[in-house]
Amino acid sequence: MTNNNSTEKVLHAESKKLFLIFGGIGGGMAIPPFEFFNSARIINENKIFIRDLNQCYYQAGLAGISNDINTTVDYLRFEINQIDHQDLYFIGNCAGGFAAIMFAALLNYRDVIAYSPLTFIDPFNRIRFRDFRNTKKKIITYVRTLMKRKVYDLKPLLNKNHQKMNIHIFVGTGFRADYIHSYRLADIQGVTIHEIKTDTHNVVKLLRDQGKLAQTLRGDYQD
């Protein structure tokens, strides 16, 4: 196991799967990482857990590793190529779901599982859809990425992506903001929305408590 605060890597020589797991704006997956690994039944698989300690929606790089989206892409590509695997999955919750979709598209990989993901952080859509959560962090993000490449909206990125992706999104039907974010991507080829009858943002914890978290990583969640 290797850990440099921004990333934590756990490898298993016998595993042929690799999971890149992106933490949310608070740094975690809504439940502790080990608990997520265990509940998702990936405890014995290759995993890289990634945190945005800058709290800039992965736009300003990973602290101690990269300083923008481009150098983060380079870092992730290098790490992926160092690990022998047959299957690769990008996983994330909330802002981590945003990152999972974004980096999978930028790296030209296809398999993503996102829980209550953000799909935009730009001012126009935030005003349009009345999503004013974490305004201070978003303003800091705008300032820190003023002269950097940025991806504030996933929809144009996915529309320009020539590779068909396989994106599974799990969202609570009763949480208005999450529902809006998720269904903006519903018309993109390869995106599947899994509706969960709940008004909570924390669908990861709900699925864990219901014993269904492992199913979601196979994309076969059923009501």
mmCIF file of C-alpha atoms in Angstrom:
data_model
loop_
_atom_site.group_PDB
_atom_site.id
_atom_site.type_symbol
_atom_site.label_atom_id
_atom_site.label_comp_id
_atom_site.label_asym_id
_atom_site.label_seq_id
_atom_site.Cartn_x
_atom_site.Cartn_y
_atom_site.Cartn_z
ATOM 1 C CA MET A 1 0.000 0.000 0.000
ATOM 2 C CA THR A 2 1.256 3.495 -0.842
ATOM 3 C CA ASN A 3 -0.221 6.741 0.431
ATOM 4 C CA ASN A 4 0.776 10.367 -0.229
ATOM 5 C CA ASN A 5 -2.413 11.997 1.186
ATOM 6 C CA SER A 6 -3.788 12.879 -2.275
ATOM 7 C CA THR A 7 -3.751 9.232 -3.321
ATOM 8 C CA GLU A 8 -3.791 5.841 -1.641
ATOM 9 C CA LYS A 9 -2.865 2.781 -3.693
ATOM 10 C CA VAL A 10 -3.663 -0.791 -2.653
ATOM 11 C CA LEU A 11 -2.569 -3.553 -5.018
ATOM 12 C CA HIS A 12 -3.273 -7.292 -5.138
ATOM 13 C CA ALA A 13 -1.093 -9.350 -7.455
ATOM 14 C CA GLU A 14 -3.867 -11.841 -8.220
ATOM 15 C CA SER A 15 -6.421 -9.158 -9.200
ATOM 16 C CA LYS A 16 -7.120 -8.331 -12.839
ATOM 17 C CA LYS A 17 -9.378 -5.398 -12.011
ATOM 18 C CA LEU A 18 -8.379 -1.821 -11.236
ATOM 19 C CA PHE A 19 -10.689 0.691 -9.553
ATOM 20 C CA LEU A 20 -9.900 4.418 -9.612
ATOM 21 C CA ILE A 21 -12.038 5.855 -6.825
ATOM 22 C CA PHE A 22 -12.455 9.628 -6.550
ATOM 23 C CA GLY A 23 -13.424 11.198 -3.245
ATOM 24 C CA GLY A 24 -16.031 13.932 -2.997
ATOM 25 C CA ILE A 25 -15.597 17.548 -1.990
ATOM 26 C CA GLY A 26 -15.068 16.497 1.625
ATOM 27 C CA GLY A 27 -12.339 14.083 0.547
ATOM 28 C CA GLY A 28 -14.268 10.842 1.097
ATOM 29 C CA MET A 29 -16.848 8.555 -0.469
ATOM 30 C CA ALA A 30 -19.649 9.432 1.985
ATOM 31 C CA ILE A 31 -18.504 6.419 4.017
ATOM 32 C CA PRO A 32 -14.896 5.579 5.031
ATOM 33 C CA PRO A 33 -12.829 4.208 2.119
ATOM 34 C CA PHE A 34 -12.159 0.804 3.716
ATOM 35 C CA GLU A 35 -15.855 0.432 4.492
ATOM 36 C CA PHE A 36 -16.683 1.315 0.880
ATOM 37 C CA PHE A 37 -14.160 -1.222 -0.429
ATOM 38 C CA ASN A 38 -15.542 -3.903 1.855
ATOM 39 C CA SER A 39 -19.237 -3.210 1.184
ATOM 40 C CA ALA A 40 -18.592 -3.035 -2.558
ATOM 41 C CA ARG A 41 -16.712 -6.350 -2.380
ATOM 42 C CA ILE A 42 -13.592 -4.948 -3.997
ATOM 43 C CA ILE A 43 -11.419 -5.361 -0.913
ATOM 44 C CA ASN A 44 -9.095 -7.763 -2.770
ATOM 45 C CA GLU A 45 -8.940 -5.805 -6.037
ATOM 46 C CA ASN A 46 -6.429 -3.208 -7.212
ATOM 47 C CA LYS A 47 -7.520 0.243 -6.070
ATOM 48 C CA ILE A 48 -6.284 3.804 -6.254
ATOM 49 C CA PHE A 49 -8.222 6.168 -3.996
ATOM 50 C CA ILE A 50 -7.860 9.794 -5.098
ATOM 51 C CA ARG A 51 -8.668 12.921 -3.081
ATOM 52 C CA ASP A 52 -8.820 16.545 -4.154
ATOM 53 C CA LEU A 53 -7.200 18.199 -1.158
ATOM 54 C CA ASN A 54 -7.377 21.528 -3.011
ATOM 55 C CA GLN A 55 -11.191 21.242 -2.855
ATOM 56 C CA CYS A 56 -11.423 22.624 -6.406
ATOM 57 C CA TYR A 57 -13.459 19.883 -8.071
ATOM 58 C CA TYR A 58 -10.260 18.335 -9.458
ATOM 59 C CA GLN A 59 -9.691 21.420 -11.632
ATOM 60 C CA ALA A 60 -6.527 22.664 -9.894
ATOM 61 C CA GLY A 61 -4.638 19.375 -9.762
ATOM 62 C CA LEU A 62 -3.842 16.982 -6.928
ATOM 63 C CA ALA A 63 -1.858 18.430 -4.033
ATOM 64 C CA GLY A 64 1.769 17.319 -4.215
ATOM 65 C CA ILE A 65 1.228 15.574 -7.565
ATOM 66 C CA SER A 66 -0.192 17.823 -10.280
ATOM 67 C CA ASN A 67 -1.257 21.424 -10.779
ATOM 68 C CA ASP A 68 -4.045 21.268 -13.359
ATOM 69 C CA ILE A 69 -6.285 18.883 -15.292
ATOM 70 C CA ASN A 70 -3.636 18.085 -17.912
ATOM 71 C CA THR A 71 -0.965 17.055 -15.435
ATOM 72 C CA THR A 72 -3.515 15.048 -13.442
ATOM 73 C CA VAL A 73 -4.409 13.180 -16.640
ATOM 74 C CA ASP A 74 -0.709 12.468 -17.193
ATOM 75 C CA TYR A 75 -0.346 11.200 -13.627
ATOM 76 C CA LEU A 76 -3.393 8.934 -13.844
ATOM 77 C CA ARG A 77 -2.285 7.534 -17.203
ATOM 78 C CA PHE A 78 1.140 6.707 -15.752
ATOM 79 C CA GLU A 79 -0.364 4.986 -12.689
ATOM 80 C CA ILE A 80 -2.829 2.993 -14.785
ATOM 81 C CA ASN A 81 -0.051 1.781 -17.077
ATOM 82 C CA GLN A 82 2.007 0.574 -14.098
ATOM 83 C CA ILE A 83 -0.674 -1.872 -12.945
ATOM 84 C CA ASP A 84 -1.437 -5.126 -14.729
ATOM 85 C CA HIS A 85 -5.197 -5.257 -15.243
ATOM 86 C CA GLN A 86 -7.867 -6.373 -17.667
ATOM 87 C CA ASP A 87 -10.777 -4.251 -16.446
ATOM 88 C CA LEU A 88 -10.666 -0.617 -15.330
ATOM 89 C CA TYR A 89 -13.452 1.260 -13.553
ATOM 90 C CA PHE A 90 -13.735 4.928 -12.598
ATOM 91 C CA ILE A 91 -15.831 5.392 -9.438
ATOM 92 C CA GLY A 92 -16.951 8.520 -7.610
ATOM 93 C CA ASN A 93 -19.516 10.176 -5.373
ATOM 94 C CA CYS A 94 -20.826 13.748 -5.829
ATOM 95 C CA ALA A 95 -17.784 15.839 -6.866
ATOM 96 C CA GLY A 96 -15.900 12.556 -7.094
ATOM 97 C CA GLY A 97 -18.534 11.334 -9.544
ATOM 98 C CA PHE A 98 -17.901 14.450 -11.607
ATOM 99 C CA ALA A 99 -14.184 13.612 -11.562
ATOM 100 C CA ALA A 100 -14.728 9.954 -12.424
ATOM 101 C CA ILE A 101 -16.740 10.829 -15.532
ATOM 102 C CA MET A 102 -14.398 13.656 -16.523
ATOM 103 C CA PHE A 103 -11.149 11.715 -16.249
ATOM 104 C CA ALA A 104 -12.551 8.574 -17.867
ATOM 105 C CA ALA A 105 -13.546 10.695 -20.870
ATOM 106 C CA LEU A 106 -10.231 12.572 -20.981
ATOM 107 C CA LEU A 107 -8.266 9.318 -20.760
ATOM 108 C CA ASN A 108 -10.519 7.527 -23.276
ATOM 109 C CA TYR A 109 -11.719 4.805 -20.924
ATOM 110 C CA ARG A 110 -15.324 3.725 -20.902
ATOM 111 C CA ASP A 111 -16.529 2.243 -17.585
ATOM 112 C CA VAL A 112 -17.784 4.666 -14.928
ATOM 113 C CA ILE A 113 -20.004 4.258 -11.867
ATOM 114 C CA ALA A 114 -21.074 7.578 -10.317
ATOM 115 C CA TYR A 115 -23.252 8.184 -7.258
ATOM 116 C CA SER A 116 -25.210 11.456 -7.098
ATOM 117 C CA PRO A 117 -22.639 13.101 -9.359
ATOM 118 C CA LEU A 118 -22.327 16.744 -10.130
ATOM 119 C CA THR A 119 -22.379 17.248 -13.901
ATOM 120 C CA PHE A 120 -21.677 20.987 -13.924
ATOM 121 C CA ILE A 121 -20.060 23.596 -11.712
ATOM 122 C CA ASP A 122 -20.171 26.568 -14.111
ATOM 123 C CA PRO A 123 -21.976 29.787 -13.070
ATOM 124 C CA PHE A 124 -24.473 29.731 -15.963
ATOM 125 C CA ASN A 125 -25.910 26.295 -15.173
ATOM 126 C CA ARG A 126 -25.766 26.896 -11.438
ATOM 127 C CA ILE A 127 -28.009 29.941 -11.901
ATOM 128 C CA ARG A 128 -30.176 28.236 -14.522
ATOM 129 C CA PHE A 129 -30.888 25.224 -12.302
ATOM 130 C CA ARG A 130 -30.714 27.103 -8.985
ATOM 131 C CA ASP A 131 -27.959 24.968 -7.533
ATOM 132 C CA PHE A 132 -26.083 27.200 -5.114
ATOM 133 C CA ARG A 133 -24.417 24.527 -2.994
ATOM 134 C CA ASN A 134 -20.803 25.127 -1.938
ATOM 135 C CA THR A 135 -20.718 28.568 -3.570
ATOM 136 C CA LYS A 136 -17.542 29.628 -1.743
ATOM 137 C CA LYS A 137 -15.606 26.556 -2.926
ATOM 138 C CA LYS A 138 -16.768 27.095 -6.499
ATOM 139 C CA ILE A 139 -15.707 30.759 -6.460
ATOM 140 C CA ILE A 140 -12.275 29.677 -5.194
ATOM 141 C CA THR A 141 -12.171 27.134 -8.019
ATOM 142 C CA TYR A 142 -12.969 29.798 -10.634
ATOM 143 C CA VAL A 143 -10.192 32.028 -9.305
ATOM 144 C CA ARG A 144 -7.573 29.261 -9.060
ATOM 145 C CA THR A 145 -8.271 27.982 -12.578
ATOM 146 C CA LEU A 146 -8.514 31.359 -14.282
ATOM 147 C CA MET A 147 -5.499 30.665 -16.516
ATOM 148 C CA LYS A 148 -5.790 26.875 -16.581
ATOM 149 C CA ARG A 149 -7.624 24.353 -18.701
ATOM 150 C CA LYS A 150 -10.923 23.606 -17.040
ATOM 151 C CA VAL A 151 -13.963 21.364 -17.427
ATOM 152 C CA TYR A 152 -16.905 22.981 -15.710
ATOM 153 C CA ASP A 153 -19.626 21.096 -17.609
ATOM 154 C CA LEU A 154 -19.490 17.374 -18.436
ATOM 155 C CA LYS A 155 -22.102 17.397 -21.179
ATOM 156 C CA PRO A 156 -20.012 19.155 -23.886
ATOM 157 C CA LEU A 157 -17.044 16.940 -22.966
ATOM 158 C CA LEU A 158 -19.079 13.750 -23.397
ATOM 159 C CA ASN A 159 -20.709 14.995 -26.588
ATOM 160 C CA LYS A 160 -17.249 15.520 -28.103
ATOM 161 C CA ASN A 161 -15.967 12.131 -26.956
ATOM 162 C CA HIS A 162 -15.740 9.764 -29.926
ATOM 163 C CA GLN A 163 -15.614 6.615 -27.811
ATOM 164 C CA LYS A 164 -18.898 5.241 -26.553
ATOM 165 C CA MET A 165 -18.755 5.159 -22.789
ATOM 166 C CA ASN A 166 -20.528 2.941 -20.286
ATOM 167 C CA ILE A 167 -21.606 5.311 -17.518
ATOM 168 C CA HIS A 168 -23.899 4.130 -14.727
ATOM 169 C CA ILE A 169 -25.330 6.906 -12.562
ATOM 170 C CA PHE A 170 -27.163 6.189 -9.306
ATOM 171 C CA VAL A 171 -29.355 9.025 -8.065
ATOM 172 C CA GLY A 172 -32.094 9.629 -5.523
ATOM 173 C CA THR A 173 -35.406 10.566 -7.160
ATOM 174 C CA GLY A 174 -36.359 12.887 -4.304
ATOM 175 C CA PHE A 175 -33.197 14.990 -4.210
ATOM 176 C CA ARG A 176 -33.943 17.755 -6.709
ATOM 177 C CA ALA A 177 -30.420 19.013 -7.434
ATOM 178 C CA ASP A 178 -28.968 15.537 -7.906
ATOM 179 C CA TYR A 179 -31.839 14.539 -10.171
ATOM 180 C CA ILE A 180 -31.269 17.585 -12.386
ATOM 181 C CA HIS A 181 -27.528 16.996 -12.589
ATOM 182 C CA SER A 182 -27.943 13.347 -13.535
ATOM 183 C CA TYR A 183 -30.697 13.707 -16.112
ATOM 184 C CA ARG A 184 -28.782 16.355 -18.051
ATOM 185 C CA LEU A 185 -26.684 13.432 -19.301
ATOM 186 C CA ALA A 186 -29.554 11.013 -19.930
ATOM 187 C CA ASP A 187 -29.626 11.607 -23.694
ATOM 188 C CA ILE A 188 -25.930 10.823 -24.168
ATOM 189 C CA GLN A 189 -25.223 7.419 -25.659
ATOM 190 C CA GLY A 190 -23.847 5.014 -23.083
ATOM 191 C CA VAL A 191 -25.306 6.787 -20.037
ATOM 192 C CA THR A 192 -27.698 4.770 -17.867
ATOM 193 C CA ILE A 193 -29.555 6.409 -14.980
ATOM 194 C CA HIS A 194 -30.527 4.178 -12.054
ATOM 195 C CA GLU A 195 -33.253 5.822 -9.979
ATOM 196 C CA ILE A 196 -33.316 5.148 -6.256
ATOM 197 C CA LYS A 197 -36.447 6.070 -4.336
ATOM 198 C CA THR A 198 -34.970 8.316 -1.684
ATOM 199 C CA ASP A 199 -34.641 12.011 -0.929
ATOM 200 C CA THR A 200 -31.090 11.688 0.365
ATOM 201 C CA HIS A 201 -27.947 12.872 -1.382
ATOM 202 C CA ASN A 202 -25.958 10.097 0.274
ATOM 203 C CA VAL A 203 -27.041 7.177 -1.898
ATOM 204 C CA VAL A 204 -23.719 5.398 -1.240
ATOM 205 C CA LYS A 205 -24.555 4.997 2.446
ATOM 206 C CA LEU A 206 -28.143 4.016 1.622
ATOM 207 C CA LEU A 207 -27.011 1.320 -0.803
ATOM 208 C CA ARG A 208 -24.444 0.120 1.713
ATOM 209 C CA ASP A 209 -27.113 -0.154 4.406
ATOM 210 C CA GLN A 210 -29.403 -2.044 2.005
ATOM 211 C CA GLY A 211 -26.636 -4.475 1.067
ATOM 212 C CA LYS A 212 -26.826 -3.376 -2.576
ATOM 213 C CA LEU A 213 -23.599 -1.445 -3.017
ATOM 214 C CA ALA A 214 -21.736 -4.391 -4.574
ATOM 215 C CA GLN A 215 -24.508 -4.793 -7.159
ATOM 216 C CA THR A 216 -24.049 -1.237 -8.350
ATOM 217 C CA LEU A 217 -20.470 -1.968 -9.377
ATOM 218 C CA ARG A 218 -21.873 -4.597 -11.738
ATOM 219 C CA GLY A 219 -24.460 -2.142 -13.066
ATOM 220 C CA ASP A 220 -27.309 -4.478 -12.229
ATOM 221 C CA TYR A 221 -29.080 -2.575 -9.448
ATOM 222 C CA GLN A 222 -32.762 -3.428 -9.269
ATOM 223 C CA ASP A 223 -35.462 -1.762 -7.164
#
